Tab-separated table of C-alpha atoms in Angstrom:
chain	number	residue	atom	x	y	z
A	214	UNK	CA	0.000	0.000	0.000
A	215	UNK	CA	1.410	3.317	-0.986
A	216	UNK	CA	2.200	5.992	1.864
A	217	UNK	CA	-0.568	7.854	-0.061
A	218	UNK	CA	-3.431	5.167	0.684
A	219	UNK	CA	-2.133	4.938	3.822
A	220	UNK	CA	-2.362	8.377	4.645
A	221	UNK	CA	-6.286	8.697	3.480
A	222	UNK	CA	-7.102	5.428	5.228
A	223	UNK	CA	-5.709	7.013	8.550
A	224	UNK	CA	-7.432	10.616	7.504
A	225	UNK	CA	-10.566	8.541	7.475
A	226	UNK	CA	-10.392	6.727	10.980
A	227	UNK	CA	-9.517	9.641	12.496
A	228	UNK	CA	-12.264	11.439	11.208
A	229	UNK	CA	-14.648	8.464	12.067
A	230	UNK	CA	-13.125	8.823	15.720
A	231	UNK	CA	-13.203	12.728	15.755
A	232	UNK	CA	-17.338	12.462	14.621
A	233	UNK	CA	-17.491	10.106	17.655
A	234	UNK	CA	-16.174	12.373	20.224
A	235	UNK	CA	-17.648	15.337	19.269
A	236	UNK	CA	-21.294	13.280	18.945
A	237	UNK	CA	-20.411	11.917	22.534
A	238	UNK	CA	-19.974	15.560	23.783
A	239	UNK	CA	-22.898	17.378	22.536
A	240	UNK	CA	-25.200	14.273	23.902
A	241	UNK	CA	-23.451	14.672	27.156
A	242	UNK	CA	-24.561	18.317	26.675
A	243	UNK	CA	-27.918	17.454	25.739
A	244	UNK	CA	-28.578	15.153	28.458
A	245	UNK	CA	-27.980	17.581	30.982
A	246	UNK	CA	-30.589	19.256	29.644
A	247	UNK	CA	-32.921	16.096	29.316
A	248	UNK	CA	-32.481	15.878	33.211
A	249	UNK	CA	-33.504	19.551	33.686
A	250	UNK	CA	-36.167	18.758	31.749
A	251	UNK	CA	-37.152	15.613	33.968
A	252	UNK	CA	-37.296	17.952	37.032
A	253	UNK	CA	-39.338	20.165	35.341
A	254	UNK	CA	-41.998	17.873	34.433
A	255	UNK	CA	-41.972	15.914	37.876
A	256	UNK	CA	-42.724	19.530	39.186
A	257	UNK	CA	-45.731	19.672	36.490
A	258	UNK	CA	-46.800	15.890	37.801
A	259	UNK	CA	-47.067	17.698	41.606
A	260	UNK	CA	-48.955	20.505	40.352
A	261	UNK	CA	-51.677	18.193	39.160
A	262	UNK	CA	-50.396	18.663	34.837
A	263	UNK	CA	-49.149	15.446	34.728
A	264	UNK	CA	-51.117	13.826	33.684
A	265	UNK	CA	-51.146	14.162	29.925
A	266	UNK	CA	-47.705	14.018	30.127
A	267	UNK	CA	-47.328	10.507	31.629
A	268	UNK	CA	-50.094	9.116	29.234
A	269	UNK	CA	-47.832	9.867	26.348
A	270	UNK	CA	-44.846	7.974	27.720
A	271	UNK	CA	-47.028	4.992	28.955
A	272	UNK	CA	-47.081	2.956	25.980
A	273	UNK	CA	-45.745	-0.105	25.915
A	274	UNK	CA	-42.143	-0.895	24.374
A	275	UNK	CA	-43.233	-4.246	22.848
A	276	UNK	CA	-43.902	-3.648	18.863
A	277	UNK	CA	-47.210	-4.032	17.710
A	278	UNK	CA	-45.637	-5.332	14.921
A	279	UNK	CA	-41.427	-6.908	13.909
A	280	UNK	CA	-40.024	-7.647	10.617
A	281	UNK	CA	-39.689	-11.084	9.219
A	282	UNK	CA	-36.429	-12.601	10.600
A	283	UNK	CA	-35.918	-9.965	14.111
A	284	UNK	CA	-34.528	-11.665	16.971
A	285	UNK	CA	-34.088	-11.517	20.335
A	286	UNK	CA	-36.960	-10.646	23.198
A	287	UNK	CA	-39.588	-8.479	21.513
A	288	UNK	CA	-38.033	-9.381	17.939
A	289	UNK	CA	-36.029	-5.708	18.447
A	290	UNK	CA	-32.227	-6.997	16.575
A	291	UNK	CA	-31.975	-7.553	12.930
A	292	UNK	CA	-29.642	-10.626	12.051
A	293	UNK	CA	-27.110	-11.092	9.115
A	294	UNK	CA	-24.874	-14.048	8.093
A	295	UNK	CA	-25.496	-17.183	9.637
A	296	UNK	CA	-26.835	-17.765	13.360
A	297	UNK	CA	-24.405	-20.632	13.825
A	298	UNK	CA	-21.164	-18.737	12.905
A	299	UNK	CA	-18.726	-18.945	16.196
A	300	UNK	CA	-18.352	-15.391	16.291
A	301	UNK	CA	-21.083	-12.806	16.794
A	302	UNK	CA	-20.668	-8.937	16.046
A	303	UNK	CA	-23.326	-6.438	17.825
A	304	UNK	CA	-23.623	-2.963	16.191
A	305	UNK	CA	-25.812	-0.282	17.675
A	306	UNK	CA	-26.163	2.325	14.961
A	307	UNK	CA	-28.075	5.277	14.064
A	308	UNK	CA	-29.343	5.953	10.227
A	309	UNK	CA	-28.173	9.667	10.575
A	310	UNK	CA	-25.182	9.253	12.739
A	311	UNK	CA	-22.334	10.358	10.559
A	312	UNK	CA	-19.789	8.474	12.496
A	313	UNK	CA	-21.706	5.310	12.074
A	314	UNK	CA	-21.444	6.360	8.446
A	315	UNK	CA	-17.788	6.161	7.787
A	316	UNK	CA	-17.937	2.862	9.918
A	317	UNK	CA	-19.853	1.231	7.333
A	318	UNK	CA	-18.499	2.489	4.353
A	319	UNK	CA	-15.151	1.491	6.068
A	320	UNK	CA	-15.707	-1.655	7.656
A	321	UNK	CA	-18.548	-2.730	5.577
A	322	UNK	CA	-16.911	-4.842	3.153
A	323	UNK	CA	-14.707	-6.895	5.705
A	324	UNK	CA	-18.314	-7.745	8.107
A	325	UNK	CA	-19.790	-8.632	4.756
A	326	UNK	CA	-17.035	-11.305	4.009
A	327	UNK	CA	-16.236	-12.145	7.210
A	328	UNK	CA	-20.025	-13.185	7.242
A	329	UNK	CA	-20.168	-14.706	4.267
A	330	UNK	CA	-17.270	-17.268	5.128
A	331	UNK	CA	-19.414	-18.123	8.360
A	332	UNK	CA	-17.308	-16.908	10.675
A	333	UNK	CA	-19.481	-13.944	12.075
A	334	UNK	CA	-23.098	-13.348	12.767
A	335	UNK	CA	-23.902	-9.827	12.469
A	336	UNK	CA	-26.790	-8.400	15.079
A	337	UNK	CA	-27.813	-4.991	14.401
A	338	UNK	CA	-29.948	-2.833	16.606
A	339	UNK	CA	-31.065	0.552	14.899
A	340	UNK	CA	-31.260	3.193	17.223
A	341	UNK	CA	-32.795	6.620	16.224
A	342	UNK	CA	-32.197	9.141	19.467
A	343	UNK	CA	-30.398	11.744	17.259
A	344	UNK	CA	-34.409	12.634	15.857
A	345	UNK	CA	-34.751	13.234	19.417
A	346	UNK	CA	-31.198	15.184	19.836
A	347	UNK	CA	-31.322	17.283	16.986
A	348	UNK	CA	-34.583	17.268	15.795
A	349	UNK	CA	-36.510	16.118	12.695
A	350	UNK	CA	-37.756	12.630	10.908
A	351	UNK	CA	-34.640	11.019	9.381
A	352	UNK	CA	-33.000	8.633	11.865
A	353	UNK	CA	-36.852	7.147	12.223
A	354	UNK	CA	-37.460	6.836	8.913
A	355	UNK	CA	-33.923	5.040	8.028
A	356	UNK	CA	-34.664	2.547	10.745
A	357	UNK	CA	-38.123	2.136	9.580
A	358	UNK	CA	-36.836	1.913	6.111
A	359	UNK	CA	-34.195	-0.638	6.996
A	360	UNK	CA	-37.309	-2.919	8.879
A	361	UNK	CA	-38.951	-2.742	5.531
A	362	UNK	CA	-35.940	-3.748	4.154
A	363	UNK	CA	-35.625	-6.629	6.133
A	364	UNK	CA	-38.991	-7.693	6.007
A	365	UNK	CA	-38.527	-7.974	2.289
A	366	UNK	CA	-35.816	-10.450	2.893
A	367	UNK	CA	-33.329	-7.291	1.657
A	368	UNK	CA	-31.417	-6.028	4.769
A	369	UNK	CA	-28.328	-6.313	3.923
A	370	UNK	CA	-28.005	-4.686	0.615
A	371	UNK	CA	-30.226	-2.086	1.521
A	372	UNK	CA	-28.583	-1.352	4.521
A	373	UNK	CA	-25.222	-0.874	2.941
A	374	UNK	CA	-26.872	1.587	0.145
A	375	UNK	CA	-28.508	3.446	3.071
A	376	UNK	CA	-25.152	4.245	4.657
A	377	UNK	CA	-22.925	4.735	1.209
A	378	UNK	CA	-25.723	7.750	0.426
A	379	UNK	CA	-26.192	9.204	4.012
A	380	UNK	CA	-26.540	12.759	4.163
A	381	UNK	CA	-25.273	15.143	6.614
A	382	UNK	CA	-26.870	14.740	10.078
A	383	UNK	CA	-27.677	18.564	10.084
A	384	UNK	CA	-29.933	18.179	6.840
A	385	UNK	CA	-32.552	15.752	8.109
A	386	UNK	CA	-33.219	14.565	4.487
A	387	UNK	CA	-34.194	11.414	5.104
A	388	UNK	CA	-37.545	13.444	6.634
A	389	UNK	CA	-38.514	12.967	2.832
A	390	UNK	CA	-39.716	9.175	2.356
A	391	UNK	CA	-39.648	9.361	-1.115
A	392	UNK	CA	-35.626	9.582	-0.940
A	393	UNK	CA	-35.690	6.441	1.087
A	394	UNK	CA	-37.757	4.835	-1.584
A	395	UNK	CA	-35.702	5.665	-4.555
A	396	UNK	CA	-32.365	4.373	-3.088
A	397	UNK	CA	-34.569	0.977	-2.515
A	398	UNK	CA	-34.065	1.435	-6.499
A	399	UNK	CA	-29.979	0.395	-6.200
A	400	UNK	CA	-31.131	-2.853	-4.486
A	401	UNK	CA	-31.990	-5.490	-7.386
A	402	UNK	CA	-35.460	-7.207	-5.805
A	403	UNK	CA	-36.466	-4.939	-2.808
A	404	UNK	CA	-38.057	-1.801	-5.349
A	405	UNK	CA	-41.533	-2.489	-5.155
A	406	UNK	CA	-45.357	-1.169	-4.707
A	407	UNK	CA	-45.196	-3.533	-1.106
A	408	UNK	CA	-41.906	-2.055	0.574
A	409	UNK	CA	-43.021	1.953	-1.063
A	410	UNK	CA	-45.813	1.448	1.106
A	411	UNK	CA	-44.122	0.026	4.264
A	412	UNK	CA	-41.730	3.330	3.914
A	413	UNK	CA	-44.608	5.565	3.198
A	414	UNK	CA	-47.182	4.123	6.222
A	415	UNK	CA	-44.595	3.961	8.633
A	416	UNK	CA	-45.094	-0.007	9.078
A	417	UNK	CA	-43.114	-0.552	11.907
A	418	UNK	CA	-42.569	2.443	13.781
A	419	UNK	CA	-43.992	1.083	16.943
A	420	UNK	CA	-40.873	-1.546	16.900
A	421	UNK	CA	-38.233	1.676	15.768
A	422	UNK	CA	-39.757	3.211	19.168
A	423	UNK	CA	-39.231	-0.070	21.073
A	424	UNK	CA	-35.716	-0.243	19.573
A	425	UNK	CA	-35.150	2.984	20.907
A	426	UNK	CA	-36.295	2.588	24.110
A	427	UNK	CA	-34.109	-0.750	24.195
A	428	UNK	CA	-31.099	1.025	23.819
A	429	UNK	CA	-32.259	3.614	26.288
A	430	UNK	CA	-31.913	0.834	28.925
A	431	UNK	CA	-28.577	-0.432	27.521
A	432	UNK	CA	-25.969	1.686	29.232
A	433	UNK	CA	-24.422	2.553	26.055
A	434	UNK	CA	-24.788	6.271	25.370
A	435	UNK	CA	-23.673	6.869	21.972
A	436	UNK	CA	-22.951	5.327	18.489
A	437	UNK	CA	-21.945	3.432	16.162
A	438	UNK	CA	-21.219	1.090	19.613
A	439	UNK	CA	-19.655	-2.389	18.591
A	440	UNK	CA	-18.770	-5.572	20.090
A	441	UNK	CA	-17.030	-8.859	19.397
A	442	UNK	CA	-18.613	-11.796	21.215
A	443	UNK	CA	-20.036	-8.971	23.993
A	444	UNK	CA	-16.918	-7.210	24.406
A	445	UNK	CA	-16.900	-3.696	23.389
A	446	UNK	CA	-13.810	-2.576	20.092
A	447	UNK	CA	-14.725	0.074	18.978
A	448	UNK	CA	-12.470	2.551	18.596
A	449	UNK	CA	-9.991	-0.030	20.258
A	450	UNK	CA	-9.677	-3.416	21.429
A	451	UNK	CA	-7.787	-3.379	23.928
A	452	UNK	CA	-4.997	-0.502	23.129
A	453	UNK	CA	-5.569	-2.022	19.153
A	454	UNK	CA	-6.931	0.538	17.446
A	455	UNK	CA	-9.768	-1.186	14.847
A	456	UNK	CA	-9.029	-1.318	11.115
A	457	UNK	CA	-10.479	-4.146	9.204
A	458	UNK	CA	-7.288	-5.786	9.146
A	459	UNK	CA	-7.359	-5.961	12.820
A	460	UNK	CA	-10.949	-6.985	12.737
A	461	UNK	CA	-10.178	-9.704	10.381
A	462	UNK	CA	-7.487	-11.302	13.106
A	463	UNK	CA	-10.243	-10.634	15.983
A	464	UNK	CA	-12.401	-12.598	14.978
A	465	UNK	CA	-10.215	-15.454	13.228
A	466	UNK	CA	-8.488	-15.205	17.002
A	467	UNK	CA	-12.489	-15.886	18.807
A	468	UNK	CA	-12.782	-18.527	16.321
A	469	UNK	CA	-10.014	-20.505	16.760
A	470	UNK	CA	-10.644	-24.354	16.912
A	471	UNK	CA	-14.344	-23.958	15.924
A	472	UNK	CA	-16.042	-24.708	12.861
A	473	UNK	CA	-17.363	-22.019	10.731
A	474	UNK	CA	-21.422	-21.719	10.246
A	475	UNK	CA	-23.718	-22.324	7.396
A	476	UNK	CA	-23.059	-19.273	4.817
A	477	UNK	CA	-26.484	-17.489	4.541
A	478	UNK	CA	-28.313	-14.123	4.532
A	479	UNK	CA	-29.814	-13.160	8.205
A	480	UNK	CA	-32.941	-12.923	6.819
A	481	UNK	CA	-32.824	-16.575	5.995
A	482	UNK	CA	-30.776	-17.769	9.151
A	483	UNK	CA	-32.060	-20.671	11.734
A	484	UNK	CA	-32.995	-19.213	14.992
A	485	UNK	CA	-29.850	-17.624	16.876
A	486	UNK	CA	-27.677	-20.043	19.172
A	487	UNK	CA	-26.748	-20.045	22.540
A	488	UNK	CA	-23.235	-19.168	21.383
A	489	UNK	CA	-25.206	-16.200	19.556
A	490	UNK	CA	-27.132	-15.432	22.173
A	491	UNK	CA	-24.212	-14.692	25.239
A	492	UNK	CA	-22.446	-12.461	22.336
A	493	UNK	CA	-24.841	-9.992	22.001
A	494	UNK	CA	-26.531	-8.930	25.454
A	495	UNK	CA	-29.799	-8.061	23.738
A	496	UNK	CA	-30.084	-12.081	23.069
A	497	UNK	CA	-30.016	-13.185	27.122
A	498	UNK	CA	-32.696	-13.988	28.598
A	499	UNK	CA	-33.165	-11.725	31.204
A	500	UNK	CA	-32.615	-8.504	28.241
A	501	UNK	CA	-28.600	-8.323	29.242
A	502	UNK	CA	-27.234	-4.929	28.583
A	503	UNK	CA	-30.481	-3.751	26.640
């Protein structure tokens, strides 16, 4: 690799890394605020205002309805590549979040081989609090969009589109279905009259919600958050910074001795094992970290 490859790929990470820090500060910012806000409305509650307050937040966070394939209690974590790989990678990611962006379009390819060989089970939970952060439609939409997706049997293409043609987290474009709908166009299969109207009726935004309140409960307070077999490496394992060529020995390191599991789309996969299921906390029984 030339010095000038090099040079961009390490431009790149450190931009990825710089997004992260500065998304991690201004929700740190934010949430003080959310906790003002908390008192405030406690004080309303007292005051006999409540009331129409707490009926908005009492629904329930189980999904009136999942897509096809969704895993884990209340169906809330899209899997890719097979369920009996020995290795299981857990992504928390938001459709707008820009560092999740350049994570994808970075790491993308590797997860997608690394899959593909059977050696890693991808779990992704979409998250969509930067609607609530910033304002605006977008981050609900993508993760409605990308349940559409998935109930199409379409996930993973679609969801690797989505992120190569993410706008800037400022511009909220994805407010506007019909943008959503035409990249469905790049995905051979998932363009059609039955996903347009999943997109435009908002099909499952009761499970986006439920998602959302999942990782609310998680402990993790910003993303794109990953983990290999439940332990967190992203930006580093360890003091090993993450590249894909680092990812690449993680997970043949996890792997080592064990067999490799049935190549297949998540959409298609058997139901998750218990190998699966102690990798990614959302899996346990009891709800784990989420």
């Amino acid at each position: 690799m030339s010095e000038k490859n090099r040079s961009g790929k390490r431009t790149a990470r450190e931009r990825m890394l710089e997004e992260r820090a500065a998304q991690d500060a201004q929700h740190a910012k934010k949430k003080k605020l959310l906790v003002i806000g908390a008192v405030v409305v406690v004080l309303a509650v007292a005051a006999g205002i409540g009331i129409a307050v707490q009926s908005s937040r009492s629904s329930s966070d189980t999904p009136s309805a999942a897509p096809a394939g969704a895993i884990g209690p209340k169906n809330l974590v899209i899997p890719d590549g097979p369920a009996n790989a020995p290795a299981t990678l857990t992504v928390y990611e938001d459709p707008r979040c820009p560092a999740c962006g350049q994570f994808e379009r970075e790491f993308a390819p590797t997860v997608d081989q690394l899959q593909d060989q059977g050696k890693l089970y991808g779990n992704y939970h979409i998250v969509s609090f930067i609607d609530r952060h910033d304002g605006g439609k977008g981050s609900k939409n993508g993760a409605n969009a990308l349940a559409c997706a998935q109930d199409a049997g379409y996930f993973r293409a679609y969801h690797d589109v989505l992120y190569k043609n993410q706008p800037d987290e400022t511009v909220d474009a994805w407010k506007d279905k019909s943008k959503l709908i035409d990249l469905a166009k790049q995905v051979p299969g998932l363009d059609s009259p039955t996903f347009e109207s999943c997109v435009n009726s908002n099909k499952f935004g009761s499970w986006v919600s439920a998602v959302e309140q999942d990782f609310d409960k998680s402990g993790y307070t910003s993303t794109p958050t990953v983990l290999l077999n439940g332990k967190p490496i992203y930006p580093k394992n360890g003091n090993d910074e993450i590249t894909p060529d680092n990812l690449v020995k993680w997970v043949d390191e996890a792997n080592q001795g064990k067999k490799p599991g049935t190549t297949g789309s998540g959409s298609a996969s058997p139901a998750p094992t218990s190998t699966a299921a102690e990798s990614d906390p959302a899996l346990q029984p009891s709800g784990g970290g989420s």
